[in-house]
Amino acid sequence: MSDERIKDNISANIAYYRKRAKITQAQLAQALDIKSTTVSTWERGASLPDAETLFKICDVLGVSLAMIYGTDTSAGLSSFSVSSIEKEIILAYRQADEIGRAMVLRSLGIEEVIEKSDAV
């Protein structure tokens, strides 16, 4: 993964996970004891937080470093670029109960594919 792609991922993911946590830039800045303009600078990609601050961001937002870097392969999607709405859909699916998940799979027409792969 190129340095520019990593930078873009980090910038986008700080904004994405901050919004998902329903935290403002000012609230994140306060939790990190920094200026709120610094958070804006990160989210625009003008600069990036240092390594220690990245760990603090992960702690505040309740995410892993791999999620912030955009390299979390636990979903098996490492070769795909996932948009914000797709991330929301995946998270909602993961939080759904068994019936909700079955409804999603059925509506997407992939229910049989899952059943066949489970049988193997």
Coordinates of N, CA and C in Angstrom, one line a residue:
M1 N 0.8 -1.2 0.0 CA 0.0 0.0 0.0 C 0.9 1.2 0.0
S2 N 0.6 2.2 -0.9 CA 1.5 3.4 -1.0 C 1.3 4.3 0.2
D3 N 2.3 5.1 0.5 CA 2.2 6.1 1.6 C 1.1 7.0 1.4
E4 N 0.8 7.4 0.2 CA -0.3 8.4 -0.1 C -1.7 7.7 0.2
R5 N -1.8 6.4 -0.1 CA -3.0 5.7 0.2 C -3.2 5.5 1.7
I6 N -2.1 5.2 2.4 CA -2.2 5.1 3.8 C -2.7 6.4 4.4
K7 N -2.1 7.5 4.0 CA -2.4 8.9 4.5 C -3.9 9.2 4.2
D8 N -4.4 8.8 3.0 CA -5.8 9.1 2.7 C -6.7 8.2 3.6
N9 N -6.3 7.0 3.8 CA -7.1 6.1 4.6 C -7.2 6.6 6.1
I10 N -6.1 7.0 6.6 CA -6.0 7.5 8.0 C -6.9 8.7 8.1
S11 N -6.8 9.7 7.2 CA -7.6 10.9 7.2 C -9.1 10.6 7.1
A12 N -9.4 9.8 6.2 CA -10.8 9.4 6.0 C -11.4 8.6 7.2
N13 N -10.6 7.7 7.7 CA -11.1 6.9 8.8 C -11.2 7.6 10.1
I14 N -10.3 8.6 10.4 CA -10.5 9.3 11.6 C -11.8 10.1 11.5
A15 N -12.1 10.7 10.4 CA -13.4 11.4 10.3 C -14.6 10.4 10.3
Y16 N -14.4 9.3 9.6 CA -15.5 8.3 9.6 C -15.8 7.7 11.0
Y17 N -14.8 7.3 11.7 CA -15.0 6.7 13.0 C -15.4 7.7 14.1
R18 N -14.9 8.9 13.9 CA -15.3 10.0 14.8 C -16.8 10.3 14.7
K19 N -17.3 10.4 13.4 CA -18.7 10.6 13.2 C -19.5 9.5 13.6
R20 N -19.1 8.3 13.4 CA -19.8 7.1 13.8 C -20.0 7.1 15.3
A21 N -19.0 7.6 16.1 CA -19.0 7.6 17.5 C -19.8 8.8 18.0
K22 N -20.3 9.6 17.0 CA -21.1 10.8 17.3 C -20.3 11.8 18.2
I23 N -19.0 12.0 17.8 CA -18.1 12.9 18.5 C -17.8 14.0 17.6
T24 N -17.8 15.2 18.0 CA -17.4 16.4 17.2 C -15.9 16.5 17.2
Q25 N -15.4 17.2 16.2 CA -13.9 17.5 16.2 C -13.5 18.1 17.5
A26 N -14.2 19.0 18.0 CA -13.9 19.7 19.3 C -13.8 18.7 20.4
Q27 N -14.8 17.8 20.5 CA -14.8 16.8 21.6 C -13.6 15.8 21.5
L28 N -13.3 15.4 20.2 CA -12.1 14.5 20.1 C -10.9 15.3 20.5
A29 N -10.7 16.5 20.1 CA -9.6 17.3 20.4 C -9.5 17.5 21.9
Q30 N -10.6 17.7 22.6 CA -10.6 17.8 24.0 C -10.1 16.5 24.7
A31 N -10.6 15.4 24.2 CA -10.2 14.1 24.8 C -8.7 13.8 24.6
L32 N -8.2 14.4 23.5 CA -6.7 14.2 23.2 C -5.9 15.3 23.7
D33 N -6.5 16.4 24.3 CA -5.8 17.5 24.8 C -5.0 18.2 23.8
I34 N -5.7 18.5 22.6 CA -5.1 19.2 21.5 C -6.0 20.3 21.0
K35 N -5.6 21.1 20.0 CA -6.5 22.1 19.4 C -7.5 21.4 18.5
S36 N -8.7 21.9 18.4 CA -9.7 21.3 17.5 C -9.3 21.5 16.0
T37 N -8.5 22.5 15.7 CA -8.1 22.7 14.4 C -7.1 21.6 13.9
T38 N -6.5 21.0 14.9 CA -5.6 19.9 14.6 C -6.3 18.7 14.0
V39 N -7.5 18.4 14.6 CA -8.3 17.3 14.1 C -8.8 17.6 12.7
S40 N -9.2 18.8 12.5 CA -9.6 19.2 11.1 C -8.5 19.0 10.1
T41 N -7.3 19.4 10.5 CA -6.1 19.2 9.7 C -5.9 17.7 9.3
W42 N -6.0 16.9 10.3 CA -5.9 15.4 10.0 C -6.9 14.9 9.1
E43 N -8.2 15.3 9.3 CA -9.3 14.8 8.5 C -9.2 15.3 7.1
R44 N -8.6 16.5 6.9 CA -8.4 17.0 5.5 C -7.2 16.4 4.8
G45 N -6.4 15.7 5.6 CA -5.2 15.0 5.0 C -4.0 16.0 4.9
A46 N -4.1 17.2 5.5 CA -3.0 18.1 5.5 C -1.8 17.7 6.4
S47 N -2.1 16.9 7.4 CA -1.1 16.3 8.3 C -1.7 15.1 8.9
L48 N -0.8 14.4 9.6 CA -1.3 13.2 10.3 C -0.8 13.2 11.7
P49 N -1.6 12.5 12.6 CA -1.1 12.4 14.0 C 0.1 11.5 14.1
D50 N 0.9 11.8 15.2 CA 2.0 10.9 15.4 C 1.5 9.6 16.0
A51 N 2.4 8.6 16.1 CA 2.1 7.2 16.4 C 1.4 7.2 17.8
E52 N 1.9 7.9 18.8 CA 1.3 7.9 20.1 C -0.1 8.4 20.1
T53 N -0.3 9.5 19.3 CA -1.7 10.1 19.2 C -2.6 9.1 18.5
L54 N -2.1 8.4 17.5 CA -3.0 7.4 16.8 C -3.5 6.4 17.7
F55 N -2.7 5.9 18.7 CA -3.2 5.0 19.7 C -4.2 5.6 20.6
K56 N -4.0 6.8 20.9 CA -5.0 7.5 21.8 C -6.3 7.7 21.0
I57 N -6.3 8.1 19.7 CA -7.5 8.2 18.9 C -8.2 6.9 18.8
C58 N -7.5 5.8 18.6 CA -8.1 4.5 18.6 C -8.9 4.2 19.9
D59 N -8.2 4.5 21.0 CA -8.8 4.3 22.3 C -10.1 5.1 22.5
V60 N -10.0 6.4 22.1 CA -11.2 7.3 22.3 C -12.3 6.8 21.4
L61 N -12.0 6.4 20.2 CA -13.1 6.1 19.2 C -13.5 4.6 19.3
G62 N -12.7 3.8 20.1 CA -13.1 2.4 20.3 C -12.9 1.6 19.0
V63 N -11.8 1.9 18.3 CA -11.4 1.1 17.1 C -10.0 0.6 17.2
S64 N -9.6 -0.3 16.3 CA -8.3 -0.8 16.3 C -7.4 0.1 15.4
L65 N -6.1 0.0 15.5 CA -5.2 0.7 14.6 C -5.4 0.3 13.2
A66 N -5.6 -1.0 13.0 CA -5.8 -1.5 11.6 C -7.1 -0.9 11.0
M67 N -8.1 -0.6 11.8 CA -9.3 0.0 11.3 C -8.9 1.5 10.9
I68 N -8.2 2.2 11.6 CA -7.8 3.5 11.3 C -6.9 3.5 10.0
Y69 N -6.0 2.6 9.9 CA -5.2 2.5 8.7 C -5.9 2.0 7.5
G70 N -7.1 1.4 7.8 CA -7.9 0.8 6.7 C -7.3 -0.5 6.2
T71 N -6.7 -1.2 7.1 CA -6.1 -2.5 6.7 C -6.7 -3.7 7.5
D72 N -7.8 -3.4 8.1 CA -8.5 -4.5 8.9 C -9.0 -5.5 7.9
T73 N -8.4 -6.7 7.9 CA -8.8 -7.8 6.9 C -9.7 -8.8 7.5
S74 N -10.2 -8.5 8.7 CA -11.0 -9.5 9.4 C -12.3 -9.8 8.6
A75 N -12.7 -8.9 7.8 CA -13.9 -9.1 7.0 C -13.6 -9.8 5.7
G76 N -12.3 -10.0 5.4 CA -11.9 -10.7 4.1 C -12.0 -9.7 3.0
L77 N -12.0 -8.4 3.2 CA -12.2 -7.4 2.1 C -10.9 -6.7 1.8
S78 N -9.8 -7.2 2.1 CA -8.5 -6.5 2.0 C -8.2 -6.0 0.6
S79 N -8.8 -6.6 -0.4 CA -8.5 -6.1 -1.8 C -9.5 -5.2 -2.3
F80 N -10.5 -4.8 -1.5 CA -11.5 -3.9 -1.9 C -11.4 -2.6 -1.2
S81 N -11.9 -1.5 -1.9 CA -12.0 -0.2 -1.3 C -13.5 -0.2 -0.8
V82 N -13.7 0.1 0.4 CA -15.0 0.1 1.0 C -15.4 1.6 1.3
S83 N -16.5 2.0 0.8 CA -17.0 3.3 1.0 C -17.6 3.5 2.4
S84 N -17.9 4.7 2.9 CA -18.5 4.9 4.2 C -19.8 4.2 4.4
I85 N -20.7 4.3 3.4 CA -22.0 3.6 3.5 C -21.8 2.1 3.5
E86 N -20.9 1.6 2.8 CA -20.6 0.1 2.8 C -20.1 -0.3 4.2
K87 N -19.3 0.5 4.8 CA -18.9 0.3 6.2 C -20.0 0.3 7.2
E88 N -20.9 1.2 7.0 CA -22.1 1.3 7.8 C -23.0 0.0 7.7
I89 N -23.2 -0.4 6.4 CA -24.0 -1.6 6.1 C -23.3 -2.8 6.8
I90 N -22.0 -3.0 6.7 CA -21.3 -4.1 7.3 C -21.4 -4.1 8.8
L91 N -21.3 -2.9 9.4 CA -21.4 -2.8 10.8 C -22.8 -3.1 11.3
A92 N -23.8 -2.6 10.6 CA -25.2 -2.9 10.9 C -25.5 -4.4 10.8
Y93 N -25.0 -5.0 9.7 CA -25.1 -6.5 9.5 C -24.5 -7.2 10.7
R94 N -23.3 -6.9 11.1 CA -22.6 -7.6 12.2 C -23.4 -7.4 13.5
Q95 N -24.1 -6.3 13.7 CA -24.8 -6.1 14.9 C -26.2 -6.7 14.9
A96 N -26.7 -7.1 13.7 CA -28.0 -7.7 13.6 C -28.1 -9.1 14.2
D97 N -29.3 -9.4 14.6 CA -29.5 -10.8 15.2 C -29.6 -11.7 14.0
E98 N -29.8 -13.0 14.3 CA -29.8 -14.0 13.2 C -30.9 -13.8 12.2
I99 N -32.0 -13.4 12.6 CA -33.1 -13.2 11.7 C -32.8 -12.0 10.8
G100 N -32.3 -10.9 11.4 CA -31.9 -9.7 10.6 C -30.9 -10.1 9.5
R101 N -29.9 -10.8 9.9 CA -28.8 -11.2 9.0 C -29.4 -12.1 7.8
A102 N -30.3 -13.0 8.2 CA -30.9 -13.9 7.2 C -31.7 -13.0 6.2
M103 N -32.4 -12.0 6.7 CA -33.2 -11.1 5.8 C -32.3 -10.4 4.9
V104 N -31.2 -9.9 5.4 CA -30.3 -9.1 4.5 C -29.7 -10.1 3.4
L105 N -29.3 -11.2 3.8 CA -28.7 -12.2 2.8 C -29.8 -12.6 1.8
R106 N -31.0 -12.8 2.2 CA -32.1 -13.2 1.3 C -32.3 -12.1 0.3
S107 N -32.4 -10.8 0.8 CA -32.7 -9.7 0.0 C -31.5 -9.4 -1.0
L108 N -30.3 -9.8 -0.7 CA -29.2 -9.6 -1.6 C -29.0 -10.8 -2.5
G109 N -29.8 -11.9 -2.3 CA -29.7 -13.1 -3.2 C -28.5 -13.9 -3.0
I110 N -27.9 -13.8 -1.8 CA -26.7 -14.6 -1.5 C -26.9 -15.6 -0.4
E111 N -28.1 -15.9 -0.1 CA -28.4 -16.8 1.0 C -27.9 -18.2 0.6
E112 N -28.1 -18.7 -0.6 CA -27.7 -20.0 -1.0 C -26.2 -20.1 -1.0
V113 N -25.5 -19.1 -1.5 CA -24.0 -19.1 -1.5 C -23.5 -19.3 -0.1
I114 N -24.0 -18.7 0.9 CA -23.6 -18.8 2.3 C -23.9 -20.2 2.8
E115 N -25.1 -20.7 2.5 CA -25.4 -22.1 2.9 C -24.5 -23.1 2.3
K116 N -24.2 -23.0 1.0 CA -23.3 -23.9 0.4 C -21.9 -23.9 1.0
S117 N -21.4 -22.7 1.2 CA -20.0 -22.6 1.8 C -20.0 -23.1 3.2
D118 N -21.1 -22.9 3.9 CA -21.1 -23.4 5.3 C -21.1 -24.9 5.4
A119 N -21.6 -25.5 4.3 CA -21.7 -27.0 4.3 C -20.4 -27.7 3.9
V120 N -19.5 -26.9 3.4 CA -18.2 -27.5 2.9 C -17.3 -27.8 4.1

